[in-house]
Coordinates of N, CA, C and O in Angstrom, one line a residue:
M1278 N 2.8 64.8 80.6 CA 2.3 65.3 81.7 C 3.3 66.4 82.0 O 4.5 66.3 82.5
Q1279 N 2.7 67.7 81.6 CA 3.6 68.7 82.0 C 4.2 69.0 83.4 O 5.2 69.4 83.3
L1280 N 3.4 68.7 84.5 CA 4.0 69.0 85.6 C 5.3 68.3 85.8 O 6.3 68.7 86.5
L1281 N 5.3 66.8 85.5 CA 6.2 66.0 85.6 C 7.6 66.5 84.8 O 8.7 66.5 85.3
K1282 N 7.4 67.1 83.4 CA 8.3 67.4 82.7 C 9.0 68.6 83.4 O 10.3 68.7 83.3
D1283 N 8.3 69.7 83.9 CA 8.6 70.7 84.6 C 9.5 70.4 85.8 O 10.4 70.9 85.8
K1284 N 9.0 69.3 86.4 CA 9.9 68.9 87.6 C 11.2 68.3 87.2 O 12.3 68.5 87.9
I1285 N 11.1 67.6 86.1 CA 12.5 66.8 85.6 C 13.3 68.1 85.3 O 14.7 68.0 85.6
L1286 N 12.7 69.1 84.5 CA 13.7 70.3 84.2 C 14.3 71.0 85.0 O 15.5 71.6 85.3
S1287 N 13.4 71.2 86.2 CA 13.8 72.0 87.5 C 14.8 71.3 88.4 O 15.4 72.0 89.0
D1288 N 14.3 70.3 88.5 CA 14.9 69.5 89.8 C 15.9 68.2 89.5 O 16.6 67.7 90.1
G1289 N 15.8 67.8 88.2 CA 16.5 66.6 87.7 C 18.0 66.9 87.6 O 18.1 68.2 87.3
R1290 N 18.9 66.1 87.6 CA 20.3 66.3 87.6 C 20.6 65.1 86.5 O 20.3 64.3 86.4
L1291 N 21.7 65.7 85.7 CA 22.3 64.9 84.9 C 23.8 64.4 85.3 O 24.5 65.3 85.7
L1292 N 24.0 63.1 85.6 CA 25.3 62.7 86.0 C 26.2 62.4 84.6 O 25.5 61.4 84.0
D1293 N 27.2 62.6 84.5 CA 28.2 62.1 83.2 C 27.5 62.6 81.9 O 27.7 61.7 81.2
G1294 N 26.6 63.5 82.0 CA 25.9 64.1 80.9 C 25.0 63.1 80.5 O 24.3 63.4 79.3
Y1295 N 24.6 61.9 81.1 CA 23.4 61.1 80.2 C 22.7 60.3 81.3 O 21.8 59.6 81.1
V1296 N 23.0 60.5 82.6 CA 22.2 59.5 83.5 C 21.4 60.7 84.3 O 21.8 61.5 84.9
L1297 N 20.1 60.5 84.2 CA 19.2 61.4 84.8 C 19.0 61.0 86.4 O 18.6 59.7 86.2
K1298 N 19.3 61.9 87.1 CA 19.0 61.7 88.6 C 17.8 62.5 89.2 O 17.6 63.7 88.7
V1299 N 16.9 61.7 89.5 CA 15.4 62.5 89.9 C 15.2 61.9 91.5 O 14.0 62.0 91.9
D1300 N 16.2 61.9 92.1 CA 16.2 61.3 93.6 C 15.6 62.5 94.6 O 15.2 62.1 95.5
N1301 N 15.6 63.5 94.2 CA 15.1 64.5 95.3 C 13.4 64.9 95.0 O 13.1 65.6 95.7
F1302 N 12.8 63.9 94.0 CA 11.2 63.8 94.0 C 10.9 62.7 93.5 O 9.7 62.5 93.8
L1303 N 11.6 61.9 93.1 CA 10.9 60.5 92.8 C 11.5 59.0 93.4 O 10.7 58.1 93.9
N1304 N 12.8 59.1 93.7 CA 13.1 57.6 94.1 C 14.1 57.9 95.2 O 15.3 57.1 95.3
H1305 N 14.1 58.9 96.0 CA 15.0 58.8 97.4 C 14.0 59.9 98.4 O 13.6 59.3 99.1
Q1306 N 14.0 61.0 98.0 CA 13.0 61.9 98.6 C 11.9 61.9 97.7 O 11.9 61.8 96.6
L1307 N 10.6 61.9 98.3 CA 9.4 61.9 97.6 C 8.7 63.2 97.5 O 8.5 63.5 98.5
D1308 N 8.2 63.7 96.3 CA 7.3 64.7 96.2 C 5.9 64.0 96.3 O 5.3 63.6 95.1
V1309 N 5.2 64.0 97.5 CA 3.9 63.4 97.5 C 2.9 64.2 96.6 O 2.0 63.5 96.0
A1310 N 2.8 65.3 96.3 CA 1.8 66.1 95.8 C 2.2 65.6 94.2 O 0.9 65.4 93.5
L1311 N 3.4 65.5 93.7 CA 3.4 65.1 92.5 C 3.1 63.7 92.3 O 2.5 63.4 91.2
L1312 N 3.7 62.8 93.3 CA 3.1 61.3 93.1 C 1.9 61.1 93.0 O 1.1 60.3 92.4
D1313 N 0.8 62.0 93.8 CA -0.6 61.8 93.8 C -1.1 62.3 92.5 O -2.0 61.8 91.8
A1314 N -0.4 63.4 91.7 CA -1.2 63.9 90.6 C -0.6 62.7 89.4 O -1.1 62.5 88.4
M1315 N 0.6 62.2 89.6 CA 0.9 61.1 88.6 C 0.3 59.8 88.7 O -0.5 59.1 87.8
G1316 N -0.4 59.6 89.9 CA -1.4 58.4 90.1 C -2.6 58.6 89.6 O -3.3 57.9 88.8
A1317 N -3.0 59.7 89.7 CA -4.1 60.2 88.9 C -4.2 60.4 87.5 O -5.3 59.9 86.8
E1318 N -2.9 60.9 86.9 CA -2.8 60.7 85.4 C -2.8 59.4 85.1 O -3.3 58.9 83.9
F1319 N -2.0 58.4 85.9 CA -2.2 56.9 85.3 C -3.8 56.3 85.1 O -4.2 55.8 84.4
A1320 N -4.5 56.9 86.3 CA -6.0 56.3 86.5 C -6.8 56.9 85.3 O -7.4 56.2 84.6
R1321 N -6.3 58.2 84.7 CA -7.0 58.9 83.6 C -6.5 58.2 82.3 O -7.3 57.8 81.3
R1322 N -5.3 57.7 82.3 CA -4.8 57.1 80.9 C -5.5 55.9 80.9 O -5.3 55.2 79.7
F1323 N -5.5 55.2 81.9 CA -6.0 53.5 81.9 C -7.6 53.7 82.4 O -7.7 52.5 82.8
A1324 N -8.3 54.6 82.2 CA -9.7 54.6 82.3 C -10.2 53.5 81.5 O -10.0 53.5 80.4
G1325 N -11.2 52.9 82.3 CA -12.1 52.0 81.6 C -11.2 50.5 81.4 O -11.9 49.6 80.8
V1326 N -9.9 50.7 81.9 CA -9.3 49.1 82.2 C -9.6 48.6 83.4 O -9.6 49.1 84.4
K1327 N -10.0 47.6 83.2 CA -10.3 46.9 84.7 C -8.8 46.5 85.4 O -8.1 45.8 84.6
V1328 N -8.6 46.8 86.5 CA -7.2 46.7 87.3 C -7.8 46.0 88.9 O -8.4 46.5 89.5
D1329 N -7.2 44.8 88.7 CA -7.6 44.0 90.1 C -6.3 44.2 90.9 O -6.5 44.4 92.4
K1330 N -4.9 44.4 90.3 CA -3.9 44.6 91.4 C -2.7 45.5 90.4 O -3.0 45.5 89.0
I1331 N -1.8 46.2 91.0 CA -0.8 46.8 90.5 C 0.4 46.2 91.0 O 0.5 46.0 92.1
L1332 N 1.4 46.0 90.1 CA 2.7 45.1 90.2 C 3.9 46.1 90.0 O 3.8 46.9 88.8
T1333 N 4.7 46.2 90.7 CA 5.9 46.9 90.4 C 7.0 46.3 91.2 O 7.0 45.1 91.6
V1334 N 8.2 46.7 91.0 CA 9.5 46.3 91.8 C 10.0 47.1 92.7 O 9.9 48.5 92.7
E1335 N 10.6 46.5 93.8 CA 11.2 47.5 94.8 C 12.5 48.3 94.2 O 13.0 47.5 93.5
A1336 N 13.0 49.5 94.7 CA 12.1 50.1 95.8 C 11.6 51.4 95.2 O 10.7 51.9 95.7
S1337 N 12.0 51.7 94.0 CA 11.6 53.0 93.6 C 10.1 53.2 93.1 O 9.3 54.1 92.9
G1338 N 9.6 51.9 92.6 CA 8.2 52.0 91.9 C 7.0 51.8 92.9 O 6.0 52.1 92.6
I1339 N 7.5 51.4 94.2 CA 6.4 51.2 95.3 C 5.8 52.7 95.6 O 4.5 52.6 95.6
A1340 N 6.4 53.7 95.8 CA 5.6 54.9 96.0 C 4.5 55.2 94.7 O 3.6 55.6 94.9
V1341 N 5.1 55.0 93.8 CA 4.2 55.6 92.6 C 3.3 54.6 92.3 O 1.8 55.1 92.2
A1342 N 3.4 53.2 92.5 CA 2.3 52.2 92.5 C 1.1 52.4 93.6 O 0.0 52.5 93.6
V1343 N 1.6 52.9 94.9 CA 0.7 53.2 95.9 C -0.3 54.4 95.9 O -1.3 54.1 96.0
M1344 N 0.5 55.4 95.3 CA -0.3 56.5 95.0 C -1.3 56.2 93.9 O -2.4 56.8 94.0
A1345 N -0.9 55.5 92.9 CA -1.7 55.4 91.8 C -3.0 54.2 92.1 O -4.1 54.5 91.7
A1346 N -2.7 53.4 93.1 CA -3.7 52.6 93.5 C -5.0 53.2 94.2 O -6.0 52.9 94.1
R1347 N -4.3 54.3 94.8 CA -5.5 55.3 95.6 C -6.6 55.6 94.3 O -7.6 55.7 94.5
H1348 N -6.1 55.9 93.1 CA -7.1 56.4 92.1 C -7.8 55.3 91.3 O -8.4 55.5 90.2
F1349 N -7.1 54.0 91.6 CA -7.8 52.9 90.9 C -8.8 52.0 91.9 O -9.0 51.0 91.9
G1350 N -9.1 52.9 92.9 CA -10.2 52.3 94.0 C -9.6 51.6 94.8 O -9.9 50.7 95.7
N1351 N -8.2 51.7 95.2 CA -7.5 51.2 96.4 C -7.3 49.7 96.1 O -7.2 48.8 97.0
V1352 N -6.9 49.4 94.9 CA -6.6 48.0 94.6 C -5.2 47.9 95.1 O -4.5 48.6 95.6
P1353 N -5.1 46.3 95.5 CA -3.9 45.9 96.5 C -2.5 46.4 95.5 O -2.8 46.4 94.1
V1354 N -1.4 46.7 96.1 CA -0.1 46.7 95.4 C 0.9 45.6 95.5 O 0.8 45.6 96.8
V1355 N 1.3 45.0 94.7 CA 2.3 43.8 95.0 C 3.6 44.3 94.2 O 3.6 44.9 93.2
F1356 N 4.6 44.3 95.1 CA 5.8 44.5 94.8 C 6.9 43.3 94.6 O 7.0 42.3 95.7
A1357 N 7.7 43.2 93.6 CA 8.8 42.1 93.3 C 9.8 42.6 94.2 O 10.3 43.7 94.2
K1358 N 10.3 41.4 95.0 CA 11.2 41.7 96.0 C 12.7 41.2 95.2 O 12.7 40.4 94.6
K1359 N 13.7 42.2 95.7 CA 14.8 42.0 94.9 C 15.8 40.9 95.9 O 16.9 40.6 95.3
T1360 N 15.5 41.0 97.0 CA 16.4 40.1 97.9 C 15.8 39.1 98.6 O 14.5 39.2 98.8
E1361 N 16.4 38.0 99.0 CA 15.9 36.9 99.4 C 15.7 37.0 100.9 O 16.6 38.1 101.4
S1362 N 14.7 36.5 101.6 CA 14.7 37.0 103.0 C 13.5 35.8 103.6 O 13.0 35.1 102.8
L1363 N 14.1 35.6 104.8 CA 13.3 34.4 105.6 C 11.8 34.4 105.6 O 11.1 33.7 105.7
T1364 N 11.4 35.8 105.5 CA 9.8 36.1 105.6 C 9.2 36.0 104.3 O 8.0 35.8 104.0
L1365 N 9.9 35.9 102.9 CA 9.3 35.7 101.8 C 9.1 34.1 101.4 O 9.9 33.1 101.7
D1366 N 7.8 33.9 101.0 CA 7.5 32.3 100.8 C 8.4 32.0 99.8 O 8.8 32.7 98.8
Q1367 N 8.9 30.8 100.0 CA 9.7 30.2 99.1 C 8.9 29.7 97.9 O 9.5 29.6 96.7
D1368 N 7.5 29.7 97.9 CA 6.7 29.2 96.7 C 6.5 30.6 96.1 O 5.5 31.2 96.3
A1369 N 7.4 31.0 95.3 CA 7.2 32.3 94.4 C 7.6 32.2 93.0 O 8.1 31.3 92.7
Y1370 N 6.9 33.3 92.3 CA 7.3 33.5 90.9 C 8.7 34.1 90.9 O 8.9 35.1 91.7
E1371 N 9.4 34.1 89.9 CA 10.8 34.7 89.7 C 11.1 34.8 88.2 O 10.9 34.3 87.5
S1372 N 11.9 35.8 88.4 CA 12.4 36.2 87.0 C 13.8 37.2 87.0 O 14.0 37.8 88.3
D1373 N 14.6 36.9 86.3 CA 15.7 37.8 86.3 C 15.6 38.9 85.7 O 15.1 39.1 84.5
V1374 N 16.4 40.1 86.3 CA 16.1 41.4 85.6 C 17.4 42.2 85.7 O 18.1 42.2 86.9
Y1375 N 18.1 42.7 84.7 CA 19.3 43.1 84.5 C 19.0 44.9 84.8 O 18.2 45.5 84.3
S1376 N 19.7 45.6 85.8 CA 19.9 46.8 86.1 C 21.0 47.5 85.7 O 22.1 47.3 85.9
F1377 N 20.5 48.3 84.9 CA 21.6 49.3 84.1 C 22.4 50.1 85.1 O 23.5 50.3 85.1
T1378 N 21.5 50.7 86.1 CA 22.1 51.8 86.9 C 22.9 51.0 87.8 O 23.9 51.5 88.5
K1379 N 22.7 49.8 88.3 CA 23.4 49.0 89.3 C 24.4 48.0 88.7 O 25.2 47.4 89.3
Q1380 N 24.3 48.1 87.2 CA 25.2 46.9 86.3 C 25.2 45.6 87.0 O 26.3 45.0 87.2
K1381 N 24.1 45.1 87.4 CA 24.1 43.6 88.0 C 22.7 43.3 87.6 O 21.6 43.9 87.5
T1382 N 22.5 41.8 87.8 CA 21.2 40.9 87.4 C 20.6 40.9 88.8 O 21.5 40.2 89.7
Y1383 N 19.5 41.2 89.0 CA 18.7 40.8 90.3 C 17.8 39.5 89.8 O 17.1 39.4 88.9
R1384 N 17.6 38.8 90.5 CA 16.4 37.6 90.6 C 15.2 38.3 91.6 O 15.4 38.6 92.7
V1385 N 14.2 38.8 90.8 CA 12.8 39.3 91.7 C 11.8 38.2 91.8 O 11.7 37.3 91.1
R1386 N 11.2 38.5 93.0 CA 10.4 37.5 93.3 C 9.1 38.1 93.9 O 8.9 39.0 94.7
V1387 N 7.9 37.0 93.5 CA 6.6 37.5 93.9 C 5.9 36.2 94.7 O 6.0 35.1 94.2
S1388 N 5.4 36.4 95.9 CA 4.7 35.0 96.4 C 3.8 34.8 95.5 O 3.0 35.5 95.3
R1389 N 3.7 33.5 95.4 CA 2.5 32.9 94.7 C 1.0 33.5 95.2 O 0.0 33.4 94.8
R1390 N 1.2 33.7 96.8 CA 0.0 34.1 97.2 C -0.7 35.4 96.7 O -1.9 35.7 97.2
Y1391 N 0.0 36.2 96.0 CA -0.3 37.8 95.8 C -0.7 37.9 94.7 O -1.0 38.9 94.0
L1392 N -0.5 36.8 93.3 CA -1.0 37.0 92.1 C -1.8 35.7 91.8 O -1.3 34.6 92.1
A1393 N -3.1 35.9 91.5 CA -3.8 34.8 91.0 C -4.1 34.8 89.6 O -4.2 35.7 88.8
P1394 N -4.2 33.5 88.9 CA -4.5 33.2 87.6 C -5.9 33.9 87.3 O -6.9 34.1 88.0
G1395 N -5.9 34.6 86.1 CA -7.1 35.5 85.6 C -7.1 36.8 86.3 O -8.1 37.6 85.7
E1396 N -6.2 37.2 87.3 CA -6.2 38.7 87.6 C -5.9 39.7 86.6 O -5.1 39.2 85.8
N1397 N -6.2 40.8 86.6 CA -5.8 41.9 85.6 C -4.9 42.8 86.3 O -5.2 43.3 87.4
V1398 N -3.7 42.7 86.0 CA -2.4 43.3 86.6 C -2.2 44.6 85.6 O -1.8 44.4 84.5
L1399 N -1.6 45.5 86.3 CA -1.3 46.9 85.7 C 0.3 46.9 86.4 O 0.3 47.0 87.6
V1400 N 1.2 46.9 85.3 CA 2.7 46.9 85.9 C 3.0 48.6 85.7 O 2.8 49.2 84.8
L1401 N 3.6 49.0 86.9 CA 4.3 50.3 87.1 C 5.6 50.4 87.6 O 5.8 49.6 88.2
D1402 N 6.2 51.4 86.9 CA 7.4 51.5 87.3 C 8.0 53.1 87.2 O 7.4 53.6 86.4
D1403 N 9.2 53.3 87.7 CA 9.5 54.7 87.6 C 10.3 54.9 86.3 O 10.1 56.1 85.8
F1404 N 11.3 54.1 85.7 CA 11.9 54.4 84.6 C 11.6 53.4 83.7 O 11.6 51.9 83.8
L1405 N 11.8 53.6 82.3 CA 11.8 52.7 81.0 C 12.9 53.1 80.4 O 12.9 54.0 79.8
A1406 N 13.8 52.0 80.4 CA 15.1 52.2 79.5 C 15.2 51.4 78.5 O 14.9 51.4 77.3
N1407 N 16.1 50.1 79.0 CA 16.0 49.0 78.2 C 15.1 47.9 78.3 O 15.0 46.7 77.6
G1408 N 14.1 48.1 79.2 CA 13.0 47.2 79.6 C 13.0 46.1 80.1 O 12.2 45.3 80.4
H1409 N 14.2 45.8 80.8 CA 14.4 44.7 81.6 C 13.4 44.5 82.8 O 13.2 43.2 83.0
A1410 N 13.2 45.4 83.5 CA 12.4 45.5 84.8 C 10.9 45.1 84.3 O 10.4 44.2 85.2
A1411 N 10.5 46.0 83.4 CA 9.2 45.7 83.2 C 8.8 44.5 82.4 O 7.8 43.7 82.8
C1412 N 9.9 44.0 81.6 CA 9.8 42.6 81.2 C 9.9 41.4 82.3 O 9.0 40.8 81.9
G1413 N 10.6 41.8 83.2 CA 10.3 40.8 84.3 C 9.2 40.8 85.1 O 8.8 39.5 85.4
L1414 N 8.5 41.9 85.2 CA 7.6 41.8 86.0 C 6.3 41.3 84.9 O 5.4 40.1 85.3
I1415 N 6.3 41.5 83.7 CA 5.3 40.7 82.7 C 5.6 39.2 82.9 O 4.8 38.4 82.7
D1416 N 7.0 38.9 82.7 CA 7.1 37.3 82.8 C 6.5 36.8 84.1 O 5.7 35.7 84.1
I1417 N 6.5 37.5 85.3 CA 6.0 37.0 86.6 C 4.5 36.8 86.4 O 3.8 36.1 86.9
V1418 N 3.8 38.0 85.7 CA 2.4 38.0 85.6 C 1.9 36.8 84.8 O 0.9 36.3 85.1
H1419 N 2.6 36.6 83.7 CA 2.2 35.4 82.9 C 2.4 33.9 83.5 O 1.8 33.1 83.4
Q1420 N 3.5 34.0 84.4 CA 3.7 32.8 85.3 C 2.6 32.5 86.0 O 2.1 31.2 86.3
A1421 N 1.9 33.6 86.6 CA 0.7 33.4 87.3 C -0.4 33.3 86.6 O -1.7 32.9 87.0
Q1422 N -0.4 33.1 85.4 CA -1.5 33.0 84.5 C -2.3 34.3 84.6 O -3.9 34.0 84.6
A1423 N -1.9 35.4 84.9 CA -2.8 36.8 85.2 C -2.8 37.3 83.8 O -1.8 36.9 82.9
E1424 N -3.3 38.3 83.7 CA -3.4 39.4 82.5 C -2.7 40.4 82.6 O -3.1 41.2 83.6
V1425 N -1.6 41.0 81.9 CA -1.0 42.1 82.0 C -1.8 43.3 81.2 O -2.0 43.1 80.1
V1426 N -2.5 44.1 81.6 CA -3.6 45.0 81.2 C -3.1 46.3 80.7 O -3.4 47.0 79.8
G1427 N -1.5 46.6 81.1 CA -0.9 47.5 80.5 C 0.3 47.8 81.6 O 0.4 47.0 82.3
V1428 N 1.3 48.7 80.6 CA 2.5 49.1 81.4 C 2.4 50.3 81.7 O 2.4 51.3 80.6
G1429 N 2.4 51.0 82.8 CA 2.7 52.5 83.1 C 4.1 52.9 83.4 O 4.8 52.4 84.6
I1430 N 4.5 53.9 83.0 CA 5.9 54.5 83.2 C 6.0 55.8 83.8 O 5.3 56.7 83.1
V1431 N 6.7 56.3 84.7 CA 7.0 57.6 85.1 C 7.6 58.4 83.9 O 7.2 59.3 83.4
I1432 N 9.1 58.0 83.6 CA 9.7 58.6 82.7 C 10.5 57.5 81.9 O 11.1 56.6 82.3
E1433 N 10.3 57.7 80.7 CA 10.7 56.5 79.4 C 11.7 57.3 78.8 O 11.8 58.5 78.3
K1434 N 12.9 56.6 78.6 CA 14.0 57.2 77.6 C 13.5 56.5 76.6 O 14.1 55.3 75.8
G1435 N 12.8 57.2 75.5 CA 12.4 56.9 74.3 C 13.6 56.5 73.4 O 13.3 55.8 72.3
F1436 N 14.6 56.9 73.5 CA 15.8 56.6 72.5 C 16.4 55.4 72.8 O 17.4 55.0 72.0
Q1437 N 16.0 54.6 73.8 CA 16.3 53.1 74.1 C 15.2 52.2 73.8 O 14.1 52.5 73.5
S1438 N 15.5 51.0 73.8 CA 14.8 49.8 73.2 C 13.7 49.4 74.2 O 13.1 48.4 74.0
G1439 N 13.5 50.0 75.4 CA 12.5 49.6 76.4 C 11.2 49.3 76.1 O 10.6 47.9 76.0
R1440 N 10.4 50.2 75.3 CA 9.2 50.0 74.8 C 8.9 48.9 73.9 O 8.1 48.1 73.7
K1441 N 10.0 48.9 72.7 CA 9.9 47.7 71.9 C 9.9 46.3 72.6 O 9.2 45.4 72.2
L1442 N 10.9 46.2 73.5 CA 11.0 45.0 74.3 C 9.7 44.6 75.0 O 9.1 43.4 74.9
I1443 N 9.0 45.5 75.5 CA 7.8 45.4 76.2 C 6.8 44.8 75.1 O 5.9 44.1 75.5
E1444 N 6.6 45.6 73.9 CA 5.7 45.2 72.9 C 6.0 43.7 72.3 O 4.9 43.1 72.1
E1445 N 7.3 43.4 72.3 CA 7.8 42.3 71.8 C 7.2 41.0 73.0 O 7.0 39.9 72.7
A1446 N 6.9 41.4 74.3 CA 6.6 40.5 75.3 C 5.1 40.4 75.0 O 4.3 39.8 76.0
G1447 N 4.4 41.1 74.0 CA 2.7 41.1 74.0 C 2.1 42.2 74.8 O 0.8 42.2 74.5
V1448 N 2.5 43.1 75.2 CA 1.9 44.2 75.8 C 1.9 45.3 74.9 O 2.8 45.8 74.4
T1449 N 0.7 45.7 74.5 CA 0.5 46.8 73.7 C 0.1 48.2 74.2 O 0.2 49.2 73.3
R1450 N -0.2 48.1 75.4 CA -0.7 49.5 76.0 C 0.5 49.8 76.9 O 0.8 49.2 78.0
V1451 N 1.3 50.9 76.7 CA 2.2 51.2 77.2 C 2.1 52.8 77.3 O 2.2 53.5 76.4
E1452 N 2.0 53.1 78.7 CA 1.6 54.8 78.9 C 2.8 55.5 79.7 O 3.2 54.8 80.7
S1453 N 3.3 56.1 79.2 CA 4.6 56.8 79.8 C 4.1 58.2 80.1 O 3.5 59.2 79.4
L1454 N 4.4 59.0 81.4 CA 4.0 60.0 81.7 C 5.0 61.2 81.2 O 4.8 62.3 80.8
A1455 N 6.3 61.0 80.9 CA 7.1 61.8 80.3 C 8.0 60.9 79.7 O 8.7 60.3 80.0
I1456 N 8.3 61.4 78.3 CA 9.1 60.5 77.4 C 10.2 61.3 76.9 O 10.2 62.4 76.3
L1457 N 11.6 60.9 77.3 CA 12.6 61.7 76.9 C 13.0 61.3 75.6 O 13.2 60.3 75.2
S1458 N 13.3 62.2 74.7 CA 13.8 62.2 73.1 C 15.3 61.9 73.2 O 15.7 61.2 72.5
S1459 N 15.7 62.7 73.9 CA 17.4 62.5 74.1 C 17.7 63.3 75.1 O 17.1 64.0 76.1
I1460 N 19.0 62.8 75.8 CA 19.7 63.1 76.5 C 21.2 63.6 76.0 O 22.1 62.6 75.7
A1461 N 21.5 64.7 75.8 CA 23.0 64.9 75.0 C 23.4 66.4 75.3 O 22.8 67.4 75.4
D1462 N 24.8 66.6 75.6 CA 25.3 67.5 75.8 C 25.0 68.2 77.0 O 24.8 69.6 77.0
G1463 N 24.4 67.6 78.1 CA 24.1 67.9 79.1 C 22.7 68.5 79.4 O 22.1 69.4 80.3
K1464 N 21.8 68.2 78.2 CA 20.4 68.9 78.0 C 19.4 67.8 78.0 O 19.8 66.6 77.3
I1465 N 18.4 68.0 78.1 CA 17.1 66.8 78.4 C 16.2 67.4 77.1 O 15.7 68.7 77.3
A1466 N 15.7 66.7 76.3 CA 14.5 66.9 75.3 C 13.6 66.0 75.5 O 13.6 64.7 75.6
F1467 N 12.4 66.3 75.3 CA 11.1 65.7 75.6 C 10.6 65.1 74.1 O 10.6 66.0 73.1
A1468 N 10.0 64.1 74.0 CA 9.4 63.7 72.8 C 7.8 64.5 72.7 O 7.4 64.7 73.6

């Protein structure tokens, strides 16, 4: 998706030469027009796929998932919560997810009320690097005896093992809007 690649190059920042920050348009401040275009692109790429729900993880995946849901006929969006809460049903699907950027493991949870057996679930997230978040969501969908119809990623670090891990989890349909082939010497290259 050229619009996204251009935005990464113009507004993305590299920290320590290898950590891509896109907080000024994707995961802190939101570029709503860009999010809407990304949602339309996910709908185009998954055209013909029956999607009953979109699943993501809090917090950065929520905006992407909500905008995409509009283009899938306003299907419900469910997000896995990273923190325990008195308001979260105790009867929940759970999976442990390691966050590279936070350097910690989270237990993510989805109430059993919001994923049902047989539902067709599209997993969406903002980044794919090592694949732990996506695989945690895939695990939750499998626990619910629902079907993962695909994984959509905004920015994939193609030089890391995330896609391979997702495919090993049994998901063959992975669509990334921008795939980075490298981040080296303070420069970003796309696949």
